[in-house]
Coordinates of C-alpha atoms in Angstrom, one line a residue:
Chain A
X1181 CA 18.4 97.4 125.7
X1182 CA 15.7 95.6 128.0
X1183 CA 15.8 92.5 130.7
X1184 CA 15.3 89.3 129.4
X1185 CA 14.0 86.4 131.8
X1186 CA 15.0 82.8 131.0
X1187 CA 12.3 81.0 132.7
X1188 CA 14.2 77.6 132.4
X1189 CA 16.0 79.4 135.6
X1190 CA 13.8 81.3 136.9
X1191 CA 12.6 79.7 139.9
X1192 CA 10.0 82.4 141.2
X1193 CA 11.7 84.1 144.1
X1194 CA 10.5 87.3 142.7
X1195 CA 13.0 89.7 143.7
X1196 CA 12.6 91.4 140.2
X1197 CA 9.3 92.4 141.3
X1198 CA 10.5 94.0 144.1
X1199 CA 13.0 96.1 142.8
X1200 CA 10.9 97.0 139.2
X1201 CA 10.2 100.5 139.6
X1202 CA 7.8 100.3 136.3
X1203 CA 6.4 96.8 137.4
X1204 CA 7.8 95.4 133.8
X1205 CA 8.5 92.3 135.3
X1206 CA 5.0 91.3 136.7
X1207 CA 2.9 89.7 134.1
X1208 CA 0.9 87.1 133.2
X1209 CA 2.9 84.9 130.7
X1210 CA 6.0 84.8 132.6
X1211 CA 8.1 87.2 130.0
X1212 CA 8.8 90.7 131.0
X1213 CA 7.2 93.0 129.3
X1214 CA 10.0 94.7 127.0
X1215 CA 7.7 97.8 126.4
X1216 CA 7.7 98.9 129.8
X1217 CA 11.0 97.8 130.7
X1218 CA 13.4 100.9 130.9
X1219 CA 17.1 98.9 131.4
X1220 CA 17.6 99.8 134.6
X1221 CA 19.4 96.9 135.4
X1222 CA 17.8 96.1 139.0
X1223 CA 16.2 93.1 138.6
X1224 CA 19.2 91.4 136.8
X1225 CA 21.5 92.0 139.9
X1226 CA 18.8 90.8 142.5
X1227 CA 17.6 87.8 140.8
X1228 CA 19.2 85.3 143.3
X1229 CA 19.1 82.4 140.4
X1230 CA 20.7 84.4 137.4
X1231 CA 17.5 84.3 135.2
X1232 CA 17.5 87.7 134.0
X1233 CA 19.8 89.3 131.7
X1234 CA 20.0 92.6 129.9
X1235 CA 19.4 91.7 125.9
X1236 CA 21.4 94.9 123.7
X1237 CA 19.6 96.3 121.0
X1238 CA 23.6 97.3 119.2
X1239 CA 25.9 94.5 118.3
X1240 CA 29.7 95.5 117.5
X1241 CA 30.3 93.7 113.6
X1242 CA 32.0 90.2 113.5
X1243 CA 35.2 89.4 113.4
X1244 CA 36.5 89.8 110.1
X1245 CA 37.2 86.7 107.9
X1246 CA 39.5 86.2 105.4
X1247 CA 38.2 85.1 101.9
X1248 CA 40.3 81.9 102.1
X1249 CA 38.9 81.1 105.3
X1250 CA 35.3 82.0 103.8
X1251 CA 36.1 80.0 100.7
X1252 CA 36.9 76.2 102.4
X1253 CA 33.9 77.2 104.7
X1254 CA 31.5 77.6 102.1
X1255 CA 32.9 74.1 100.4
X1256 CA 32.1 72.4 103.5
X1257 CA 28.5 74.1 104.0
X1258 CA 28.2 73.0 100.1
X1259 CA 29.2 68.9 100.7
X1260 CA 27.2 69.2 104.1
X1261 CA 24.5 71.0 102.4
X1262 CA 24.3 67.9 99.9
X1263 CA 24.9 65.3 102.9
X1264 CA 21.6 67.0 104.3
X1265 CA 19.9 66.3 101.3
X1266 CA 20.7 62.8 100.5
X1267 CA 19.6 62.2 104.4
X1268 CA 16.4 64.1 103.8
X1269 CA 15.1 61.6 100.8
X1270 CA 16.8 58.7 102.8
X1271 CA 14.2 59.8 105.9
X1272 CA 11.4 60.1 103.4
X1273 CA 12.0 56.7 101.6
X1274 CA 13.6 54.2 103.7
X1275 CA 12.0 51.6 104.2
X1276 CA 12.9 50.3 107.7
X1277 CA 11.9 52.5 110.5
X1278 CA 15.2 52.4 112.4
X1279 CA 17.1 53.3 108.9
X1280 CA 14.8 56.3 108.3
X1281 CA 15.2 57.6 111.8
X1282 CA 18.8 57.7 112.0
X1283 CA 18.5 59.3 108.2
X1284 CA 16.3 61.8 110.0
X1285 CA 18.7 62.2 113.0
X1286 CA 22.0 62.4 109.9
X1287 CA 19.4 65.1 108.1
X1288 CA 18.9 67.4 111.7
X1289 CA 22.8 66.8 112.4
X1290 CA 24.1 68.3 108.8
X1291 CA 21.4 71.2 109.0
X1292 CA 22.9 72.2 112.5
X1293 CA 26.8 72.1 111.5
X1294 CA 25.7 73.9 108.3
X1295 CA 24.5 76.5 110.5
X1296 CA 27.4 76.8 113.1
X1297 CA 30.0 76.9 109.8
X1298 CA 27.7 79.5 107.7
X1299 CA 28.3 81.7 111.6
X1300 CA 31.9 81.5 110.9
X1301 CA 31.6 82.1 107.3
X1302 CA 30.5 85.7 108.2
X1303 CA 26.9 85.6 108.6
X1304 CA 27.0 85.5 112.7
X1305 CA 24.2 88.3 112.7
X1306 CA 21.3 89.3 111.5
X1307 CA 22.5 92.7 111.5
X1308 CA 25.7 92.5 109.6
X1309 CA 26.2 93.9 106.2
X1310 CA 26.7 90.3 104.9
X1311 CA 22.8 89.1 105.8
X1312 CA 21.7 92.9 104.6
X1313 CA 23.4 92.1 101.0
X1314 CA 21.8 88.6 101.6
X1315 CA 18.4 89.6 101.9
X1316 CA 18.8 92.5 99.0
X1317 CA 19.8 89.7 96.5
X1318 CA 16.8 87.8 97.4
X1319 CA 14.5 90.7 96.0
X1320 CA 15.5 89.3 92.0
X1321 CA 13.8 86.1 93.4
X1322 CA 11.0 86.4 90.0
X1323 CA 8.7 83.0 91.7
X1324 CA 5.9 84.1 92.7
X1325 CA 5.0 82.1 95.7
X1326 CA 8.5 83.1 97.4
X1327 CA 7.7 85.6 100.8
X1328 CA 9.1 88.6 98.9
X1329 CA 6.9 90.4 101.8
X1330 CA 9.6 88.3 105.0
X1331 CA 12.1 89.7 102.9
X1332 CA 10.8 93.3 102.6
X1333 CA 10.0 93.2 106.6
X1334 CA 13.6 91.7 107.5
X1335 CA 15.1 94.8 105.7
X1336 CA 12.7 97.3 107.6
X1337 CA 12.7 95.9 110.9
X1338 CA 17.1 95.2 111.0
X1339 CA 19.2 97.8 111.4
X1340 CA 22.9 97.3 109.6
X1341 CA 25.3 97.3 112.0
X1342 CA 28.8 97.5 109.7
Chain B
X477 CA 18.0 65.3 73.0
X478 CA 18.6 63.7 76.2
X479 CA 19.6 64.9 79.7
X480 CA 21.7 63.1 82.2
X481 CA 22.0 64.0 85.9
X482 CA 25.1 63.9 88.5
X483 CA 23.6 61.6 91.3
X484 CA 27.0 63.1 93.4
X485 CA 26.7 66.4 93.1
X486 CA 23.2 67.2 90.8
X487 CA 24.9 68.6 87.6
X488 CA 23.1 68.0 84.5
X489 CA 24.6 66.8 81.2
X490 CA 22.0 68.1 78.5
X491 CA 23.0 66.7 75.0
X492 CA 21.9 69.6 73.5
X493 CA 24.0 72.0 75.2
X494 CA 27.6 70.1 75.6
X495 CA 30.1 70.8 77.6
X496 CA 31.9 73.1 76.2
X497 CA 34.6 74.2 79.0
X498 CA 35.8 70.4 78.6
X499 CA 35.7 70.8 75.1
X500 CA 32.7 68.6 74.2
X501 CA 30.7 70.4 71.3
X502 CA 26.8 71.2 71.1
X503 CA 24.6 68.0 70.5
X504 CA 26.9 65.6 71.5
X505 CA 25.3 61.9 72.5
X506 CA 26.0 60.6 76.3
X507 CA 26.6 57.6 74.0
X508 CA 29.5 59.3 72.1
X509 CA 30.7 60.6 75.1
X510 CA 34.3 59.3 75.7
X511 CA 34.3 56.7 78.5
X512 CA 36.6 58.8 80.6
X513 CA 34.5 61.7 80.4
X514 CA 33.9 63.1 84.3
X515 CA 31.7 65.5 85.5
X516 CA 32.8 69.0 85.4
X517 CA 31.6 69.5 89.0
X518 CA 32.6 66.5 90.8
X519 CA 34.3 64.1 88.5
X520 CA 32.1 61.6 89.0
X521 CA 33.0 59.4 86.2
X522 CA 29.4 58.7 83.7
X523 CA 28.6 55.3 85.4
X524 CA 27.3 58.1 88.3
X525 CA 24.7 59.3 86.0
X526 CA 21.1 59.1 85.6
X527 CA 19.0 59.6 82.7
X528 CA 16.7 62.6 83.2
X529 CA 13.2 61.4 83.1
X530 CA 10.4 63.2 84.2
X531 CA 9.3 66.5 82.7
X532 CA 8.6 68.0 86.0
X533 CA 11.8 66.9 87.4
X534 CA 13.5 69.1 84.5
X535 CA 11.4 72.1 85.6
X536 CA 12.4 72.1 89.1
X537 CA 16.0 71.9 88.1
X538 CA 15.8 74.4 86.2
X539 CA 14.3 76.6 88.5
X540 CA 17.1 75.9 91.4
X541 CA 19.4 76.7 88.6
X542 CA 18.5 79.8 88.3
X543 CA 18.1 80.7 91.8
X544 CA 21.6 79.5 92.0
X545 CA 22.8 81.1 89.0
X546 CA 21.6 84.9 90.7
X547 CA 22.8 84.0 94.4
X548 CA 25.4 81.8 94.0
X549 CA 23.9 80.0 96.8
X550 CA 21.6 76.6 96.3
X551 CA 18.2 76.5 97.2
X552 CA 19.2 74.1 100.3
X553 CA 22.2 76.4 101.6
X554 CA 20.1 79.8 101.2
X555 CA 17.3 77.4 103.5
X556 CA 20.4 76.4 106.4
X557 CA 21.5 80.5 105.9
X558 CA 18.1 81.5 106.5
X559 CA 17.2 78.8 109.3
X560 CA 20.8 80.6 111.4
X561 CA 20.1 83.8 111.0
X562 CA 16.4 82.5 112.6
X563 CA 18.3 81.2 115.6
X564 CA 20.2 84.1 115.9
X565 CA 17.2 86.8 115.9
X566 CA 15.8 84.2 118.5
X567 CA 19.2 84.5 120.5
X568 CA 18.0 88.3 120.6
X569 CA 14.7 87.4 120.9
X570 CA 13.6 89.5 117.9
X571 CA 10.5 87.0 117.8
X572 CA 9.0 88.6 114.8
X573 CA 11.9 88.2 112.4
X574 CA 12.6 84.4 113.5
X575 CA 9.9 83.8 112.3
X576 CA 10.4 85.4 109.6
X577 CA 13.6 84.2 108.5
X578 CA 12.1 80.7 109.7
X579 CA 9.5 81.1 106.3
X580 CA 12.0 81.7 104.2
X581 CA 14.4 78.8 105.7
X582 CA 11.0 76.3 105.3
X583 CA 10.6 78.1 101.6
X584 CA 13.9 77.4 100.0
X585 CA 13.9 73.9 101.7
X586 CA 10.8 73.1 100.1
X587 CA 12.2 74.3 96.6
X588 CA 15.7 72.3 97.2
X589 CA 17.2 69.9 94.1
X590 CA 16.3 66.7 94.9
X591 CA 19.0 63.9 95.6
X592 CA 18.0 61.5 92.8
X593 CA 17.7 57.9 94.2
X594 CA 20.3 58.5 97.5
X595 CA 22.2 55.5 99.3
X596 CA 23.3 55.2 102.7
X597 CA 27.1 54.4 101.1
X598 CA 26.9 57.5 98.8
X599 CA 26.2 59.3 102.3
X600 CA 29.1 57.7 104.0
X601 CA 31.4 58.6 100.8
X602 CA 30.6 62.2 101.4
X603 CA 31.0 62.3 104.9
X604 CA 34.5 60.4 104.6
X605 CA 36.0 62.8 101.6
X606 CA 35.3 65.8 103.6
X607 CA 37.1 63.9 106.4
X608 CA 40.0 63.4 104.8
X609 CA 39.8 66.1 102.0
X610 CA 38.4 69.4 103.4
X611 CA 38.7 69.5 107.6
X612 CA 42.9 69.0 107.5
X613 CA 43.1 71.7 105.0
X614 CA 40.3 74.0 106.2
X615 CA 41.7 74.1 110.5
X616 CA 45.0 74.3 109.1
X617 CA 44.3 77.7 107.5
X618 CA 42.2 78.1 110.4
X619 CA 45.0 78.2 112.9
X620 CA 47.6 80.0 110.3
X621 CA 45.1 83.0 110.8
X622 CA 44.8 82.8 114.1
X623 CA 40.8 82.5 113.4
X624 CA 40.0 80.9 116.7
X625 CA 36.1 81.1 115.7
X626 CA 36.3 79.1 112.6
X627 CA 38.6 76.8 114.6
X628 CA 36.0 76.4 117.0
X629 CA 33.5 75.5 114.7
X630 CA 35.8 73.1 112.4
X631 CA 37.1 71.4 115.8
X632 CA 33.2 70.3 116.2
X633 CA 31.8 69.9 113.1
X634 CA 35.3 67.3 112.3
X635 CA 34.3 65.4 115.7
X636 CA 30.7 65.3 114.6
X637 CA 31.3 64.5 111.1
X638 CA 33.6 61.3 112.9
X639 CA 30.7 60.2 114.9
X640 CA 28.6 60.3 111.6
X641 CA 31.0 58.6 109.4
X642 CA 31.3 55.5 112.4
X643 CA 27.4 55.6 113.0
X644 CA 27.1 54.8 109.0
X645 CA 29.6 52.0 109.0
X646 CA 28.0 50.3 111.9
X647 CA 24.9 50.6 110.1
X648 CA 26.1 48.8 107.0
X649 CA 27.7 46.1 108.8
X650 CA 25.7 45.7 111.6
X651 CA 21.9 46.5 110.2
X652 CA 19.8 48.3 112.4
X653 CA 19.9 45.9 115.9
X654 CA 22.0 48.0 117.9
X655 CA 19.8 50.8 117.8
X656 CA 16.4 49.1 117.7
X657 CA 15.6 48.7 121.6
X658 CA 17.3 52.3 122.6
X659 CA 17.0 56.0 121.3
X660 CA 18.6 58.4 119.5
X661 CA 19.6 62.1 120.3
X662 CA 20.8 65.0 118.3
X663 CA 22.4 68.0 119.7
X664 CA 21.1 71.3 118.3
X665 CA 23.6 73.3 118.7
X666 CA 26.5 71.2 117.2
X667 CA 24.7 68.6 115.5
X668 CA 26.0 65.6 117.5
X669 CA 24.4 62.3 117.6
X670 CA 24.0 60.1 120.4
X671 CA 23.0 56.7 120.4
X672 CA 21.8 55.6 123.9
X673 CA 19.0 55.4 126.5
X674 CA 19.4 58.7 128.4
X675 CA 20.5 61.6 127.1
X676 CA 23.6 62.8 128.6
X677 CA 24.1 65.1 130.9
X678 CA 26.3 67.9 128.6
X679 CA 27.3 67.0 124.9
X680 CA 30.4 65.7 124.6
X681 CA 31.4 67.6 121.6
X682 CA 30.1 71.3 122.5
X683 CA 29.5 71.2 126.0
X684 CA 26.1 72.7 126.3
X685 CA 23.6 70.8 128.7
X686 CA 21.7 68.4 128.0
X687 CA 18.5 69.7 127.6
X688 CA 19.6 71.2 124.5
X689 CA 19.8 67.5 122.9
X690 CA 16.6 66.6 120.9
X691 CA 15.1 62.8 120.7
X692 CA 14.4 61.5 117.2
X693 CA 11.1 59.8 117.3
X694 CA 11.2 56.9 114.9
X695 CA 8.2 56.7 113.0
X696 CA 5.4 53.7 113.1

């Protein structure tokens, strides 16, 4: 665990300085520095505008989800997946500036309810089993200009939580 | 032999190959093709189809095919996968695996099937069938098991997927006018669009301030 400052609140009263005892909190590009943070918690109940908060470093595993629920999840992520797609060539190719922009707005919109559903779906964390088994599939990719090293690192650097 | 593509869904008729789950032999002409033949995937019916022309085309297909075939995941849903579990690392801000969940989200996108010649109607069409096909049955399961998350999400992605749908109708009726001298907005978190001057203060479908909704530049 270690403090986290969002600096679109933080508004520079500086409390968290004050009550530091390892000085974590002063530097130079605004973040606290997680290495010398030791989660005390200090600076999170002084900072008069809520800008700090304590990130954990172990997350309980999402809710269960049953494989119906999973199944008319993934259709949608599929037809949204493809609405995406259409939106993405339309962006590309349209002719009139005003049609390719909202293509390019229709292209961000399906991406980011793709995302939201594939969270309910069961892949909420990067930590879960699900994104582990994820990730392992990903090593038969055989092209080789795919990252096999992102993958390799991903599975190093997260721990499984479930 | 020929190939013929899906321009719904992306499946590929190959002559020499058939379809044999709907009984149609090896080597079988598009031509000779009964007339009420569908596709397997989506049932398109064959006026959907495109000839397959260009040997690279074939090649990329191919190779989408067979990441699919291994992950039962397509090229552009393992790229949205990838680009969540990026925002989610950032949520923790695990900076070094966004980014490196971000490279794989940019590589699969890169290597997505392409929609073959896409209209803004074929667009709409998808957005209205999941409308009334897939978002009734979907929150209804969703509230039979008390899933209040995938509720959550359905309940936004249905009110987004609305705004979409009406955005594309005024489109086609209207042409462009009624967006030409103002901007538009999209909300990353829920994917809402907005259509107006100043972004509002919270998004109407999810709530979350403003700040969090992006303006799409429209190109010169």
């Amino acid at each position: 665990m270690h403090a986290f400052r969002n600096l679109r609140n933080c508004t520079k009263d500086c409390l968290c300085l004050y009550v530091c005892p390892t000085g974590a909190s002063d530097t130079e590009n605004g973040q606290i520095d997680f290495k010398k943070c030791i989660a005390c918690g200090l600076c999170v109940s002084a900072c008069p505008s809520h800008a700090i908060s304590m990130v954990p470093d172990t997350f309980a595993p999402q809710q269960r989800k049953a494989d119906t629920m999973k199944q008319e999840m993934m259709k949608l992520i599929q037809n949204i997946a493809k609405q995406e797609a259409a939106a993405h060539e339309l962006a590309k190719h349209s002719d009139d500036k005003v049609f390719a922009q909202v293509a390019a707005a229709l292209e961000k919109s399906n991406r980011y309810m793709a995302e939201d559903l594939f969270r309910e779906a069961g892949y909420m964390l990067p930590q879960s089993k699900n994104t582990h088994d994820f990730l392992r599939s990903l090593k038969t990719v055989t092209d080789g200009l795919f990252p096999m090293e992102a993958v390799d690192q991903l599975l190093t650097l997260l721990d499984q939580n479930d | 032999m020929k190939k013929y593509v899906c321009t719904i869904c992306g499946y590929i008729y190959d002559e020499a190959a058939g379809s044999p789950d709907q009984g149609i032999a090896a080597n079988t002409k598009w031509e000779d093709l009964p007339e009420a033949w569908v596709c397997p995937i989506c049932t398109a019916p064959k006026s959907m189809f495109n000839e397959v022309k260009e040997e690279i085309k074939e090649e990329a297909e191919e190779k989408e095919q067979k990441l699919e075939i291994k992950l039962n995941l397509s090229s552009l849903e393992m790229s949205i996968l990838c680009s969540n579990l990026a925002k989610g690392c950032e949520k923790q801000v695990l900076t070094v695996e966004m980014a490196l969940f971000q490279k794989l989200a940019d590589y699969f996108k890169a290597h997505a099937g392409k929609t073959i010649d896409p209209q803004f109607e074929t667009l709409r069409t998808l957005v209205n069938e999941n409308l009334s096909d897939i978002y009734p049955i979907a929150s209804q399961t969703a509230k039979e098991l008390n899933d209040r998350g995938s509720l959550r999400a359905l309940v936004w992605s249905e009110k987004v997927s609305r705004i979409q749908s009406s955005l594309l109708d005024r489109l086609l009726k209207e042409g462009s006018d009624f967006i030409e001298k103002t901007n538009v907005y999209v909300c990353e978190i829920c994917g809402y669009i907005y259509v107006g001057d100043e972004v509002p203060e919270i998004c109407p479908v999810c709530k979350v301030p403003g700040f969090k909704l992006h303006k799409i530049e429209r190109g010169q």
